[in-house]
PDB file of C-alpha atoms in Angstrom:
ATOM      1  CA  MET A   1      32.229 -22.555  38.127  1.00  0.00           C
ATOM      2  CA  LYS A   2      29.922 -20.085  39.907  1.00  0.00           C
ATOM      3  CA  PRO A   3      31.273 -17.003  38.058  1.00  0.00           C
ATOM      4  CA  ILE A   4      30.698 -18.720  34.712  1.00  0.00           C
ATOM      5  CA  LEU A   5      27.122 -19.619  35.633  1.00  0.00           C
ATOM      6  CA  LEU A   6      26.473 -16.078  36.886  1.00  0.00           C
ATOM      7  CA  LEU A   7      27.936 -14.637  33.681  1.00  0.00           C
ATOM      8  CA  LEU A   8      25.796 -16.994  31.574  1.00  0.00           C
ATOM      9  CA  PHE A   9      22.693 -16.067  33.597  1.00  0.00           C
ATOM     10  CA  ALA A  10      23.419 -12.324  33.198  1.00  0.00           C
ATOM     11  CA  ALA A  11      23.881 -12.714  29.428  1.00  0.00           C
ATOM     12  CA  THR A  12      20.591 -14.619  29.147  1.00  0.00           C
ATOM     13  CA  ALA A  13      18.751 -11.964  31.184  1.00  0.00           C
ATOM     14  CA  ALA A  14      20.190  -9.203  28.973  1.00  0.00           C
ATOM     15  CA  CYS A  15      19.020 -11.008  25.803  1.00  0.00           C
ATOM     16  CA  VAL A  16      15.533 -11.509  27.215  1.00  0.00           C
ATOM     17  CA  GLY A  17      15.412  -7.846  28.262  1.00  0.00           C
ATOM     18  CA  ALA A  18      16.371  -6.741  24.751  1.00  0.00           C
ATOM     19  CA  LEU A  19      13.797  -9.020  23.094  1.00  0.00           C
ATOM     20  CA  LEU A  20      10.881  -8.072  25.366  1.00  0.00           C
ATOM     21  CA  PRO A  21      10.018  -4.749  23.577  1.00  0.00           C
ATOM     22  CA  LEU A  22      10.228  -6.490  20.202  1.00  0.00           C
ATOM     23  CA  ILE A  23       7.855  -9.226  21.367  1.00  0.00           C
ATOM     24  CA  SER A  24       5.426  -6.647  22.756  1.00  0.00           C
ATOM     25  CA  ARG A  25       5.440  -4.656  19.480  1.00  0.00           C
ATOM     26  CA  ALA A  26       4.868  -7.850  17.454  1.00  0.00           C
ATOM     27  CA  ARG A  27       1.931  -8.778  19.709  1.00  0.00           C
ATOM     28  CA  SER A  28       0.322  -5.338  19.198  1.00  0.00           C
ATOM     29  CA  LYS A  29       0.745  -5.667  15.445  1.00  0.00           C
ATOM     30  CA  ARG A  30      -0.834  -9.142  15.475  1.00  0.00           C
ATOM     31  CA  LEU A  31      -3.813  -7.863  17.475  1.00  0.00           C
ATOM     32  CA  LEU A  32      -4.307  -4.996  15.015  1.00  0.00           C
ATOM     33  CA  LEU A  33      -4.098  -7.312  12.001  1.00  0.00           C
ATOM     34  CA  ASN A  34      -6.541  -9.751  13.638  1.00  0.00           C
ATOM     35  CA  ALA A  35      -8.998  -6.879  14.125  1.00  0.00           C
ATOM     36  CA  VAL A  36      -8.575  -6.001  10.453  1.00  0.00           C
ATOM     37  CA  ARG A  37      -9.238  -9.584   9.358  1.00  0.00           C
ATOM     38  CA  ARG A  38     -12.479  -9.638  11.352  1.00  0.00           C
ATOM     39  CA  ALA A  39     -13.719  -6.545   9.525  1.00  0.00           C
ATOM     40  CA  SER A  40     -16.643  -7.166   7.247  1.00  0.00           C
ATOM     41  CA  SER A  41     -17.165  -6.077   3.659  1.00  0.00           C
ATOM     42  CA  ASP A  42     -19.237  -6.790   0.585  1.00  0.00           C
ATOM     43  CA  ALA A  43     -16.140  -8.380  -0.953  1.00  0.00           C
ATOM     44  CA  PRO A  44     -15.707 -12.107  -0.221  1.00  0.00           C
ATOM     45  CA  ASP A  45     -12.169 -11.729   1.176  1.00  0.00           C
ATOM     46  CA  GLY A  46     -12.650  -8.568   3.259  1.00  0.00           C
ATOM     47  CA  ILE A  47     -12.048  -4.877   2.732  1.00  0.00           C
ATOM     48  CA  GLY A  48      -9.753  -3.805  -0.103  1.00  0.00           C
ATOM     49  CA  ILE A  49      -8.075  -0.413  -0.521  1.00  0.00           C
ATOM     50  CA  SER A  50      -6.982   1.115  -3.842  1.00  0.00           C
ATOM     51  CA  VAL A  51      -4.662   4.108  -3.455  1.00  0.00           C
ATOM     52  CA  LEU A  52      -5.129   6.518  -6.389  1.00  0.00           C
ATOM     53  CA  CYS A  53      -2.039   8.669  -7.051  1.00  0.00           C
ATOM     54  CA  SER A  54      -2.075  11.837  -9.125  1.00  0.00           C
ATOM     55  CA  GLY A  55       1.176  13.622  -9.943  1.00  0.00           C
ATOM     56  CA  VAL A  56       3.303  11.229  -7.905  1.00  0.00           C
ATOM     57  CA  THR A  57       6.736  10.637  -9.463  1.00  0.00           C
ATOM     58  CA  ASP A  58       8.991  10.456  -6.382  1.00  0.00           C
ATOM     59  CA  ALA A  59      10.265   6.914  -5.792  1.00  0.00           C
ATOM     60  CA  ALA A  60      10.435   7.493  -2.017  1.00  0.00           C
ATOM     61  CA  GLN A  61       6.746   8.423  -1.930  1.00  0.00           C
ATOM     62  CA  ILE A  62       5.771   5.412  -4.064  1.00  0.00           C
ATOM     63  CA  GLU A  63       7.737   3.043  -1.850  1.00  0.00           C
ATOM     64  CA  ASN A  64       6.108   4.597   1.221  1.00  0.00           C
ATOM     65  CA  LEU A  65       2.693   3.971  -0.335  1.00  0.00           C
ATOM     66  CA  LEU A  66       3.708   0.372  -1.146  1.00  0.00           C
ATOM     67  CA  SER A  67       4.954  -0.324   2.409  1.00  0.00           C
ATOM     68  CA  PRO A  68       1.733  -1.437   4.201  1.00  0.00           C
ATOM     69  CA  GLU A  69       1.501  -5.170   4.891  1.00  0.00           C
ATOM     70  CA  TYR A  70      -2.228  -5.392   4.291  1.00  0.00           C
ATOM     71  CA  SER A  71      -3.006  -8.093   1.689  1.00  0.00           C
ATOM     72  CA  ARG A  72      -5.935  -6.466  -0.183  1.00  0.00           C
ATOM     73  CA  TYR A  73      -4.168  -3.254  -1.135  1.00  0.00           C
ATOM     74  CA  GLU A  74      -2.891  -1.680  -4.347  1.00  0.00           C
ATOM     75  CA  VAL A  75      -1.250   1.573  -5.462  1.00  0.00           C
ATOM     76  CA  ILE A  76      -2.287   3.051  -8.826  1.00  0.00           C
ATOM     77  CA  VAL A  77       0.038   5.761 -10.195  1.00  0.00           C
ATOM     78  CA  VAL A  78      -1.294   7.831 -13.112  1.00  0.00           C
ATOM     79  CA  LEU A  79       1.060   9.700 -15.461  1.00  0.00           C
ATOM     80  CA  ASP A  80       0.978  10.971 -19.031  1.00  0.00           C
ATOM     81  CA  ALA A  81       3.909   9.212 -20.742  1.00  0.00           C
ATOM     82  CA  ARG A  82       4.096  11.836 -23.500  1.00  0.00           C
ATOM     83  CA  ARG A  83       4.209  14.881 -21.238  1.00  0.00           C
ATOM     84  CA  HIS A  84       6.292  13.298 -18.467  1.00  0.00           C
ATOM     85  CA  ALA A  85       8.443  10.980 -20.575  1.00  0.00           C
ATOM     86  CA  ALA A  86      11.503  11.023 -18.301  1.00  0.00           C
ATOM     87  CA  GLU A  87       9.530  10.325 -15.100  1.00  0.00           C
ATOM     88  CA  PHE A  88       7.460   7.612 -16.797  1.00  0.00           C
ATOM     89  CA  ALA A  89      10.597   5.895 -18.164  1.00  0.00           C
ATOM     90  CA  ALA A  90      12.296   6.091 -14.758  1.00  0.00           C
ATOM     91  CA  LEU A  91       9.298   4.481 -13.012  1.00  0.00           C
ATOM     92  CA  THR A  92       9.028   1.806 -15.704  1.00  0.00           C
ATOM     93  CA  ALA A  93      12.711   0.933 -15.360  1.00  0.00           C
ATOM     94  CA  ARG A  94      12.845   1.108 -11.545  1.00  0.00           C
ATOM     95  CA  TYR A  95       9.836  -1.153 -10.979  1.00  0.00           C
ATOM     96  CA  HIS A  96      10.322  -3.427 -14.022  1.00  0.00           C
ATOM     97  CA  MET A  97       6.902  -2.616 -15.443  1.00  0.00           C
ATOM     98  CA  ILE A  98       5.368  -4.640 -18.288  1.00  0.00           C
ATOM     99  CA  ARG A  99       2.420  -3.626 -20.420  1.00  0.00           C
ATOM    100  CA  VAL A 100      -0.924  -5.258 -19.636  1.00  0.00           C
ATOM    101  CA  GLU A 101      -3.821  -5.294 -22.076  1.00  0.00           C
ATOM    102  CA  TRP A 102      -6.531  -2.924 -20.888  1.00  0.00           C
ATOM    103  CA  VAL A 103      -9.296  -1.152 -22.785  1.00  0.00           C
ATOM    104  CA  CYS A 104     -10.643   1.988 -21.145  1.00  0.00           C
ATOM    105  CA  SER A 105     -11.351   5.480 -22.420  1.00  0.00           C
ATOM    106  CA  GLY A 106      -8.620   7.960 -21.546  1.00  0.00           C
ATOM    107  CA  VAL A 107      -6.068   5.240 -20.700  1.00  0.00           C
ATOM    108  CA  ARG A 108      -3.346   4.520 -23.270  1.00  0.00           C
ATOM    109  CA  ALA A 109      -1.621   1.698 -21.410  1.00  0.00           C
ATOM    110  CA  LEU A 110      -1.568  -0.126 -18.114  1.00  0.00           C
ATOM    111  CA  GLY A 111       1.579  -1.556 -16.540  1.00  0.00           C
ATOM    112  CA  ARG A 112       2.288  -4.009 -13.749  1.00  0.00           C
ATOM    113  CA  SER A 113       5.597  -4.915 -12.195  1.00  0.00           C
ATOM    114  CA  ARG A 114       7.395  -8.129 -13.055  1.00  0.00           C
ATOM    115  CA  ARG A 115       8.968  -8.148  -9.602  1.00  0.00           C
ATOM    116  CA  ARG A 116       6.972  -9.822  -6.856  1.00  0.00           C
ATOM    117  CA  CYS A 117       7.921  -7.229  -4.233  1.00  0.00           C
ATOM    118  CA  PHE A 118       6.155  -4.530  -6.307  1.00  0.00           C
ATOM    119  CA  ARG A 119       3.143  -6.608  -7.358  1.00  0.00           C
ATOM    120  CA  ARG A 120       0.739  -4.096  -5.795  1.00  0.00           C
ATOM    121  CA  LEU A 121       1.897  -1.277  -8.083  1.00  0.00           C
ATOM    122  CA  VAL A 122      -0.120  -0.361 -11.191  1.00  0.00           C
ATOM    123  CA  LEU A 123       1.186   2.301 -13.590  1.00  0.00           C
ATOM    124  CA  VAL A 124      -1.424   3.981 -15.806  1.00  0.00           C
ATOM    125  CA  ASP A 125      -0.448   5.934 -18.945  1.00  0.00           C
ATOM    126  CA  ARG A 126      -3.222   8.478 -19.216  1.00  0.00           C
ATOM    127  CA  ALA A 127      -4.006  10.329 -22.417  1.00  0.00           C
ATOM    128  CA  GLN A 128      -4.574  13.771 -20.868  1.00  0.00           C
ATOM    129  CA  ASP A 129      -2.885  15.290 -17.848  1.00  0.00           C
ATOM    130  CA  SER A 130      -5.535  16.850 -15.606  1.00  0.00           C
ATOM    131  CA  GLU A 131      -5.830  16.084 -11.906  1.00  0.00           C
ATOM    132  CA  ALA A 132      -9.552  15.254 -11.903  1.00  0.00           C
ATOM    133  CA  GLY A 133      -9.027  13.018 -14.908  1.00  0.00           C
ATOM    134  CA  ASP A 134      -6.123  11.254 -13.198  1.00  0.00           C
ATOM    135  CA  PHE A 135      -8.308  10.145 -10.308  1.00  0.00           C
ATOM    136  CA  ASP A 136     -11.067   9.068 -12.713  1.00  0.00           C
ATOM    137  CA  ALA A 137      -8.592   7.006 -14.761  1.00  0.00           C
ATOM    138  CA  ALA A 138      -7.166   5.416 -11.605  1.00  0.00           C
ATOM    139  CA  ALA A 139     -10.666   4.629 -10.289  1.00  0.00           C
ATOM    140  CA  SER A 140     -11.555   2.963 -13.592  1.00  0.00           C
ATOM    141  CA  VAL A 141      -8.703   0.441 -13.200  1.00  0.00           C
ATOM    142  CA  ALA A 142      -9.008   0.035  -9.407  1.00  0.00           C
ATOM    143  CA  THR A 143      -9.565  -3.500  -8.167  1.00  0.00           C
ATOM    144  CA  TYR A 144     -11.036  -2.714  -4.759  1.00  0.00           C
ATOM    145  CA  ASP A 145     -14.157  -0.876  -3.575  1.00  0.00           C
ATOM    146  CA  TYR A 146     -12.545   1.631  -1.212  1.00  0.00           C
ATOM    147  CA  LEU A 147     -10.523   4.417  -2.853  1.00  0.00           C
ATOM    148  CA  LEU A 148      -7.869   6.540  -1.145  1.00  0.00           C
ATOM    149  CA  PRO A 149      -6.803   9.536  -3.308  1.00  0.00           C
ATOM    150  CA  VAL A 150      -3.224  10.766  -2.790  1.00  0.00           C
ATOM    151  CA  ARG A 151      -1.415  13.748  -4.323  1.00  0.00           C
ATOM    152  CA  ALA A 152       2.304  14.400  -4.701  1.00  0.00           C
ATOM    153  CA  GLY A 153       4.080  14.887  -1.390  1.00  0.00           C
ATOM    154  CA  CYS A 154       1.634  12.848   0.736  1.00  0.00           C
ATOM    155  CA  PHE A 155       3.064   9.985   2.790  1.00  0.00           C
ATOM    156  CA  LEU A 156       1.362   7.329   4.926  1.00  0.00           C
ATOM    157  CA  LEU A 157       2.171   6.812   8.589  1.00  0.00           C
ATOM    158  CA  PRO A 158       3.080   3.243   9.636  1.00  0.00           C
ATOM    159  CA  GLY A 159      -0.064   1.217  10.331  1.00  0.00           C
ATOM    160  CA  SER A 160      -2.406   3.792   8.803  1.00  0.00           C
ATOM    161  CA  VAL A 161      -3.874   1.435   6.186  1.00  0.00           C
ATOM    162  CA  GLU A 162      -4.527  -1.261   8.778  1.00  0.00           C
ATOM    163  CA  ARG A 163      -6.205   1.291  11.048  1.00  0.00           C
ATOM    164  CA  LEU A 164      -8.253   2.630   8.145  1.00  0.00           C
ATOM    165  CA  VAL A 165      -9.485  -0.878   7.326  1.00  0.00           C
ATOM    166  CA  ALA A 166     -10.300  -1.519  10.997  1.00  0.00           C
ATOM    167  CA  GLU A 167     -12.283   1.757  11.084  1.00  0.00           C
ATOM    168  CA  LEU A 168     -14.128   0.842   7.881  1.00  0.00           C
ATOM    169  CA  GLY A 169     -14.928  -2.594   9.286  1.00  0.00           C
ATOM    170  CA  GLU A 170     -16.640  -1.117  12.351  1.00  0.00           C
ATOM    171  CA  GLY A 171     -19.348   0.573  10.254  1.00  0.00           C
ATOM    172  CA  ARG A 172     -22.331  -1.342   8.993  1.00  0.00           C
ATOM    173  CA  PRO A 173     -21.993  -2.671   5.411  1.00  0.00           C
ATOM    174  CA  GLY A 174     -23.391  -0.268   2.833  1.00  0.00           C
ATOM    175  CA  SER A 175     -22.944   2.832   4.990  1.00  0.00           C
ATOM    176  CA  LEU A 176     -21.031   5.769   3.568  1.00  0.00           C
ATOM    177  CA  ASP A 177     -19.014   7.901   5.971  1.00  0.00           C
ATOM    178  CA  LEU A 178     -16.042  10.195   5.587  1.00  0.00           C
ATOM    179  CA  ILE A 179     -13.041   9.052   7.572  1.00  0.00           C
ATOM    180  CA  ARG A 180     -10.379  11.602   8.485  1.00  0.00           C
TER     181      ARG A 180
END
């Protein structure tokens, strides 16, 4: 009877030892997200981030940009469907994009995903393909006040959006600072 109890106790201790780092990491994440929620903004629900993408066609980069768990966050990808027809069709098919009515100069069409897991993705069909114009077109359809421009090949580190929002929340409302 004693060996069975000792074996059961050892198994329980091993499980608790394996779960302890996971619990600690989850606690740190909760503390960071709570700090983000306390951040102030002019918006009624807190600080929102719109990621503006120019020249981004790589699915791995788009999924990296879509990975943050922050609720007020969107990724706007700008492409010219006539010049980059294959890339535009691949993105439309991969993310199940549907056309949304939008009237704006320089923007032919606006697409949103039908799939809930990609609801933060906006695909903009821009009339002309110049980098400065891409960011202007993306800013014109952006939902949130804070804009984060991203070029092809740029990836986000885990937790970077949450940390950015926490940093923005520490400043006084209405102040304009560059955050590196």
